[in-house]
mmCIF file of C-alpha atoms in Angstrom:
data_model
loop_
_atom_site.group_PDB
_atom_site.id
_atom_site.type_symbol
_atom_site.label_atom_id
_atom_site.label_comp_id
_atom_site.label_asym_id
_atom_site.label_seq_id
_atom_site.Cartn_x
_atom_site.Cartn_y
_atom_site.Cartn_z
ATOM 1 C CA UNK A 38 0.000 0.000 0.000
ATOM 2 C CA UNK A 39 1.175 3.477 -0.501
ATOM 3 C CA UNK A 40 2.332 5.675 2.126
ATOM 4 C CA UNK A 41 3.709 9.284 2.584
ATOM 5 C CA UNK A 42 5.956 9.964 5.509
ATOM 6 C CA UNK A 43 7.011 13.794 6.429
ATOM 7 C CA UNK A 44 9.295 13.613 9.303
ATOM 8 C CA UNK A 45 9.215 17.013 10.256
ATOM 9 C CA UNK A 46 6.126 18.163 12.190
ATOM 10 C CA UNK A 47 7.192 21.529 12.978
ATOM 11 C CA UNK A 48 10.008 23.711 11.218
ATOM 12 C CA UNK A 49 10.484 27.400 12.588
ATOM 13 C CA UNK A 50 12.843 30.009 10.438
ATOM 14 C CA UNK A 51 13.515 33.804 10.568
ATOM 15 C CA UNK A 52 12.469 35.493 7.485
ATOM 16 C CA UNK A 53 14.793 35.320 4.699
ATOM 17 C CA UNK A 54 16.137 32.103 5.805
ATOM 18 C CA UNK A 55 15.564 28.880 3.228
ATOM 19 C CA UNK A 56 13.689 26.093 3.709
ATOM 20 C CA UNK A 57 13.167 22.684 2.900
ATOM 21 C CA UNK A 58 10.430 20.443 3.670
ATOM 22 C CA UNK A 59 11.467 16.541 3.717
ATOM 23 C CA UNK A 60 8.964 13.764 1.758
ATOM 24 C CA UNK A 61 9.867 10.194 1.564
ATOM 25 C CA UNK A 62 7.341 8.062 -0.020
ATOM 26 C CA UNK A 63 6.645 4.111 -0.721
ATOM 27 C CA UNK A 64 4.513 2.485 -3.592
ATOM 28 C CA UNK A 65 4.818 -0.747 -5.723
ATOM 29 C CA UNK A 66 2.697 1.146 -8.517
ATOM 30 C CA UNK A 67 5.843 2.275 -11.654
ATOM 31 C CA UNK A 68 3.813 4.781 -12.753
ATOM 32 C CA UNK A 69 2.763 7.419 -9.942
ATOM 33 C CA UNK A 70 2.309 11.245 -9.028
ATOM 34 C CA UNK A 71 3.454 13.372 -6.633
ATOM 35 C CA UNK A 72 2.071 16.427 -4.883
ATOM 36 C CA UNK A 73 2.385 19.189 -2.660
ATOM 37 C CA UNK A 74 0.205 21.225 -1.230
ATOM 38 C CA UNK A 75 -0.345 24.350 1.329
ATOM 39 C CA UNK A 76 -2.852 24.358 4.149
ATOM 40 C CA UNK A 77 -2.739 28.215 5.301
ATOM 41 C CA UNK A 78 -4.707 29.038 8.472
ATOM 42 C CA UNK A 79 -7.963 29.875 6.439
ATOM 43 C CA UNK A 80 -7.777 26.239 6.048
ATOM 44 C CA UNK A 81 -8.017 25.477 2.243
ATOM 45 C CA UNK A 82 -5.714 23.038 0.831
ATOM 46 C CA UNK A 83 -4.041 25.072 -2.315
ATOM 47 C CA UNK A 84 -1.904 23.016 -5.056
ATOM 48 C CA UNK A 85 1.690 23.757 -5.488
ATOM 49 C CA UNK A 86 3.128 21.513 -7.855
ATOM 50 C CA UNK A 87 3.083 17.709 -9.443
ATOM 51 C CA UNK A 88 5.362 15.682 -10.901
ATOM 52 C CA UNK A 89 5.146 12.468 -12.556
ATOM 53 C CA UNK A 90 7.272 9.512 -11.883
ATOM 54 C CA UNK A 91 9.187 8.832 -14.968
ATOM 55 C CA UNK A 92 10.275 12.729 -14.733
ATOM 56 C CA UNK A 93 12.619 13.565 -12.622
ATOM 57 C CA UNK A 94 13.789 16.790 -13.838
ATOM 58 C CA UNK A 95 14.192 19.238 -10.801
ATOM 59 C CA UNK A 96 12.012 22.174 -11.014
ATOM 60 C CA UNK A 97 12.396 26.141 -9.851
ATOM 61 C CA UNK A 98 9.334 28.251 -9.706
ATOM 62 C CA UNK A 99 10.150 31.664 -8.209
ATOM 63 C CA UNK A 100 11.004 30.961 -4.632
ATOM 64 C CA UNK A 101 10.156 27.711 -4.661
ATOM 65 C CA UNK A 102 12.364 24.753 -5.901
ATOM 66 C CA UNK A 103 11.394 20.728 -6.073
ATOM 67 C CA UNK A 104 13.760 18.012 -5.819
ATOM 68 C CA UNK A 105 12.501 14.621 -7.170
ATOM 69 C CA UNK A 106 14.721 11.229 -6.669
ATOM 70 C CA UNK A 107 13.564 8.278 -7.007
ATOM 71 C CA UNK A 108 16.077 6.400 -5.701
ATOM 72 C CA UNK A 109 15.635 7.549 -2.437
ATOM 73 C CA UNK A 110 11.677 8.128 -3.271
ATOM 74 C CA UNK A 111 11.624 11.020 -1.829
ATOM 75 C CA UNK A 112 10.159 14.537 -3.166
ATOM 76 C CA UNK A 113 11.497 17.538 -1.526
ATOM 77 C CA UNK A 114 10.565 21.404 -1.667
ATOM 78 C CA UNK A 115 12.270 24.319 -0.540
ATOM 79 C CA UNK A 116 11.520 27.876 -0.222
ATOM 80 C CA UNK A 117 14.307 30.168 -0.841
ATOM 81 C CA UNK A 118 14.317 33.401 1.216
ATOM 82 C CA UNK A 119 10.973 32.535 3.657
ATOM 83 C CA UNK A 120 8.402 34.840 3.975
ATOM 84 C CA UNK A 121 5.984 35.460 6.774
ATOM 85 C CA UNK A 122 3.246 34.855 4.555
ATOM 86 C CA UNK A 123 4.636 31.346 3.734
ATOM 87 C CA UNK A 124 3.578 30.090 7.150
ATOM 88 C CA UNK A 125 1.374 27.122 6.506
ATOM 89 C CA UNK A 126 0.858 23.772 7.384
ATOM 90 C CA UNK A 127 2.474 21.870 3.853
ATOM 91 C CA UNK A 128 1.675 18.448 2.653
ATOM 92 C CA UNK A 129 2.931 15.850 0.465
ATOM 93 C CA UNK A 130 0.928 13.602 -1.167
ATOM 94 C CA UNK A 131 1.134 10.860 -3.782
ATOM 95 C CA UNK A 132 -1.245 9.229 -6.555
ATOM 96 C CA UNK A 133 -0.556 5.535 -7.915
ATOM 97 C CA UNK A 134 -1.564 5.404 -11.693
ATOM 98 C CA UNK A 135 -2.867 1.795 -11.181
ATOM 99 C CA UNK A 136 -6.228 3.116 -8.444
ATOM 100 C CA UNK A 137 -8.976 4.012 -10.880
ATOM 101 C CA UNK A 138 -9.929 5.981 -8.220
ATOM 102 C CA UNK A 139 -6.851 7.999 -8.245
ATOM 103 C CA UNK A 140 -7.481 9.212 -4.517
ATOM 104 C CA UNK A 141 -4.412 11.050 -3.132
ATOM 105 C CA UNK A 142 -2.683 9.740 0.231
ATOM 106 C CA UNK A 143 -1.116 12.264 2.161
ATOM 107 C CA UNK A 144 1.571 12.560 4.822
ATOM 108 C CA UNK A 145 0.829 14.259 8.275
ATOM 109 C CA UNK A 146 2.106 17.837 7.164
ATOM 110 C CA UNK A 147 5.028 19.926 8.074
ATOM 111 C CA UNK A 148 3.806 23.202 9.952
ATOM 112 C CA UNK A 149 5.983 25.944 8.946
ATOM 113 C CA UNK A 150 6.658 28.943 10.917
ATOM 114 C CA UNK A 151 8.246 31.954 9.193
ATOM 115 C CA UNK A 152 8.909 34.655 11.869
ATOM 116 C CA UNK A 153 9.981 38.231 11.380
ATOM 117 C CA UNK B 116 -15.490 32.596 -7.861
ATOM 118 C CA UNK B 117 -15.084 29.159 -10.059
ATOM 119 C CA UNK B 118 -13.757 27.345 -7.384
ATOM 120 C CA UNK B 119 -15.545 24.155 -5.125
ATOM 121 C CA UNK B 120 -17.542 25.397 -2.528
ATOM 122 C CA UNK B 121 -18.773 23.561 0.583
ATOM 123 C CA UNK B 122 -21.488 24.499 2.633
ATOM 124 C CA UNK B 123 -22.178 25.161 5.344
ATOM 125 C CA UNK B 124 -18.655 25.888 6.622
ATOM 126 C CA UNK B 125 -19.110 24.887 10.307
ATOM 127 C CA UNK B 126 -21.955 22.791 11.677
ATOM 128 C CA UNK B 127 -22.501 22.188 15.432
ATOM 129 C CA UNK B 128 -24.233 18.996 16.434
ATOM 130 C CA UNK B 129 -25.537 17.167 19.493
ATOM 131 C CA UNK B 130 -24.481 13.221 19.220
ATOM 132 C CA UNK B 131 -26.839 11.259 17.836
ATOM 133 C CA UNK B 132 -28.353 13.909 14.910
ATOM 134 C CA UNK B 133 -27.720 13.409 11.260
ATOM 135 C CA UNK B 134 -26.368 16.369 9.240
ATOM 136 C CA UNK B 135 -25.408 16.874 5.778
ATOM 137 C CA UNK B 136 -22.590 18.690 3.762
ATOM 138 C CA UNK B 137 -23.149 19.698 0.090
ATOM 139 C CA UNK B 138 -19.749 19.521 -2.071
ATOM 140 C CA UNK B 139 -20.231 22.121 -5.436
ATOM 141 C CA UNK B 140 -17.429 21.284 -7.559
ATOM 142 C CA UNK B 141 -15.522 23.319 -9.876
ATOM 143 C CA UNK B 142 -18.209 23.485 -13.460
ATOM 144 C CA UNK B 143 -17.301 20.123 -15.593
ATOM 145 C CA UNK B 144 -15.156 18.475 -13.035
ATOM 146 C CA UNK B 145 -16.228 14.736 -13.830
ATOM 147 C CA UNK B 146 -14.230 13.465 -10.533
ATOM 148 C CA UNK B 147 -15.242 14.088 -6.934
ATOM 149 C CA UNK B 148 -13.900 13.081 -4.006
ATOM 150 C CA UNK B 149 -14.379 13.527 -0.606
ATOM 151 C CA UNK B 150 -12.139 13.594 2.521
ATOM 152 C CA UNK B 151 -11.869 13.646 6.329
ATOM 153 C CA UNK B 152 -8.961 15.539 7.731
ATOM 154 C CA UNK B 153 -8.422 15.232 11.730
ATOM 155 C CA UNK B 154 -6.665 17.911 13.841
ATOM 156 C CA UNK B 155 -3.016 17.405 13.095
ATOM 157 C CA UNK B 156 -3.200 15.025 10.345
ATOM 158 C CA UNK B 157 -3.253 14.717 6.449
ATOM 159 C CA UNK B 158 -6.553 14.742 4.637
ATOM 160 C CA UNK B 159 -7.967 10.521 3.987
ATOM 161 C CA UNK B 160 -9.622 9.594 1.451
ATOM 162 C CA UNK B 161 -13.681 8.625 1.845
ATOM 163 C CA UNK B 162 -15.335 8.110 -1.433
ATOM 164 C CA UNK B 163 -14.636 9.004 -4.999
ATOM 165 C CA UNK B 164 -17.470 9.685 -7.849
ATOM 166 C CA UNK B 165 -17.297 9.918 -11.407
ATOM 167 C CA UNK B 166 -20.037 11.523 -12.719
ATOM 168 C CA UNK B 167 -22.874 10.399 -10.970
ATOM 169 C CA UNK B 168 -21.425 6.908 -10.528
ATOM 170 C CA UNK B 169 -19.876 6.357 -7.161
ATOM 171 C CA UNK B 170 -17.018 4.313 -7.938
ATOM 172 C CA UNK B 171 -14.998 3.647 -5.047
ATOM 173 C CA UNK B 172 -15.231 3.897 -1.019
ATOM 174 C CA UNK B 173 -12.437 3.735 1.865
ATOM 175 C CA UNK B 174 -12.692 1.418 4.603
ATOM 176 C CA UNK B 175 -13.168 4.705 6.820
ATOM 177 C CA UNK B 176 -16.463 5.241 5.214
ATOM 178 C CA UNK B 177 -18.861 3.558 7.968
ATOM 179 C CA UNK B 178 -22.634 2.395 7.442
ATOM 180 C CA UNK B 179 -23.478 5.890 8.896
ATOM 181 C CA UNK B 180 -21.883 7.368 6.052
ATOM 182 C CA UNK B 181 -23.393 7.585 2.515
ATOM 183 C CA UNK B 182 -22.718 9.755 -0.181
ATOM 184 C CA UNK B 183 -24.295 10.894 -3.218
ATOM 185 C CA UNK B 184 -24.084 12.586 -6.440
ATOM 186 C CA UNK B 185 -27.277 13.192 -8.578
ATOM 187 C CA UNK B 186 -26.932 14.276 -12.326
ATOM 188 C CA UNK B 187 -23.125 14.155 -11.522
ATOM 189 C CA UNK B 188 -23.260 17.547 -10.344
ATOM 190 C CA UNK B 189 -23.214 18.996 -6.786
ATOM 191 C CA UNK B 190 -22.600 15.834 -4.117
ATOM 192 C CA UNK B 191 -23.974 15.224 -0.700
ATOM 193 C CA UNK B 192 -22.288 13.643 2.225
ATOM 194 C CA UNK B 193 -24.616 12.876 4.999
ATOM 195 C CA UNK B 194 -23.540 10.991 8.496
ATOM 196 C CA UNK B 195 -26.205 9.482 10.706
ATOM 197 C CA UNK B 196 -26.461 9.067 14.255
ATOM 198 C CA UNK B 197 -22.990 11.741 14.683
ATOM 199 C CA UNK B 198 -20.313 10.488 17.348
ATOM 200 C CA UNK B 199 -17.776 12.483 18.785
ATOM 201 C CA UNK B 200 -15.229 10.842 17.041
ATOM 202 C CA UNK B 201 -16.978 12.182 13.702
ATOM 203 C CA UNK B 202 -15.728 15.728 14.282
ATOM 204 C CA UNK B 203 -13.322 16.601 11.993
ATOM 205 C CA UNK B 204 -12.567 18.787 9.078
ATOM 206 C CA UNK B 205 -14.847 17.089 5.535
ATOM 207 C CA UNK B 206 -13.160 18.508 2.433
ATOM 208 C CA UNK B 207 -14.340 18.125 -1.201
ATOM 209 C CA UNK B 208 -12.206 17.967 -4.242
ATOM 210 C CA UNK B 209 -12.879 17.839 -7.764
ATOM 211 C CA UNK B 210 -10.724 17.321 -11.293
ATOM 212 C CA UNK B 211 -11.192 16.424 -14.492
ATOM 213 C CA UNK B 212 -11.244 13.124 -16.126
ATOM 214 C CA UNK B 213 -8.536 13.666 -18.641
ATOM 215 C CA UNK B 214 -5.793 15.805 -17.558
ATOM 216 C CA UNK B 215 -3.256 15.986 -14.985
ATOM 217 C CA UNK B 216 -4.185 14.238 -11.902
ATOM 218 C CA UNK B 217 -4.340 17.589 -9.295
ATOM 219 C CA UNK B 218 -6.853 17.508 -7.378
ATOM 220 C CA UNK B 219 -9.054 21.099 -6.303
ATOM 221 C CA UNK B 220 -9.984 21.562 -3.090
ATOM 222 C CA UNK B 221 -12.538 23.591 -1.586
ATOM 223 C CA UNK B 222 -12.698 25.288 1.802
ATOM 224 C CA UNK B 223 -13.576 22.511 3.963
ATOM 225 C CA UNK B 224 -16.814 22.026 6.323
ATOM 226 C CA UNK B 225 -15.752 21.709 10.041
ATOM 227 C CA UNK B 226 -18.122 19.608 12.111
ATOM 228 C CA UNK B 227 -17.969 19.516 15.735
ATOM 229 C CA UNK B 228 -20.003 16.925 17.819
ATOM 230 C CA UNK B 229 -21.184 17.523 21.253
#
């Protein structure tokens, strides 16, 4: 079954400072997606960024940066200079091609603190 | 605002009532799914619809949950007979069939049993 571990439960960082939030994942499926996803205190889950399994080109969008390997299966994201306003709770989560259902499992979340 | 809305956003209930959520997805969204999220936890999965079909339904989803979609449109999620171990945070999602695989999530409907 597939599973989505985030280690860290709570990070805490002055402004400026970079980040990066820590996914390791398991799945037998080949073909699979992964996700992640911000939880600000309003409460609605907003989507950040996917990438598919069989690329594992590493990706920079503005202050944010993604670092795929499989051979560690894990899917890391950092944000370069933090901002208050990045303060959320963040969550990885991953899809398995094979579910027809194509329901996404998530880990427990990584609240980030950015203080000023 | 063409994003999924959930209503009503907070519901207080004594143990024992039923209540229902209504999930609007996003306008030709074929997929909908719903899920529970717990204080301090990820979101799990409950049930998944396609259309108006309900296709598929976690092991979390108990008898005194049941779900529907009519004319694959907006979805209900209704729990009978509430316990306290029902309160949580009930989010909606939606995506298309073809396409990419994100899934959109509205705001979330926070029940609270008493």
């Amino acid at each position: 079954a597939q599973k989505v571990t985030q280690a860290q439960t709570e990070i805490s960082v002055v402004e400026k400072e970079d980040v990066t939030l820590d996914c390791v994942y398991e799945t037998r499926d080949t073909t699979y997606y992964l996700f992640w996803y911000k939880q600000p205190p309003s409460g609605e889950l907003v989507f950040l960024i996917r990438r598919n399994s069989f690329d594992e080109q590493n990706e920079i969008s503005g202050r944010y940066s993604w670092n795929f390997q499989k051979s560690t299966s894990s899917f890391n994201f950092t944000i370069t200079a933090s901002q208050v306003v990045d303060s959320a709770v963040y969550f990885c989560a991953l899809s398995e091609a094979l579910s027809s259902a194509r329901q996404l499992t998530f880990g427990s979340g990584t609240q980030l603190t950015v203080l000023p | 605002d063409t994003g999924v809305s959930q209503n009503p956003r907070h519901k207080i209930t004594k143990r024992g009532q039923n209540v229902t959520f209504r999930c609007d997805p996003i306008s030709e969204h074929n997929r909908l799914y719903w899920y529970r999220q717990t204080l301090g936890q990820g979101p799990e999965f409950l049930t998944y619809f396609q259309n108006e079909a309900q296709l598929e339904k976690s092991r979390l989803l108990s008898d005194r949950f049941s779900a529907e979609r009519p004319k694959g449109s907006f979805s209900t999620l209704e729990i009978q007979r509430t316990e306290q171990g029902d309160s949580a945070m009930y989010l909606c999602a939606s995506t298309p069939v073809s396409g990419t695989y994100e899934q959109y999530f509205g705001p979330g409907t926070r029940l609270t049993v008493t």
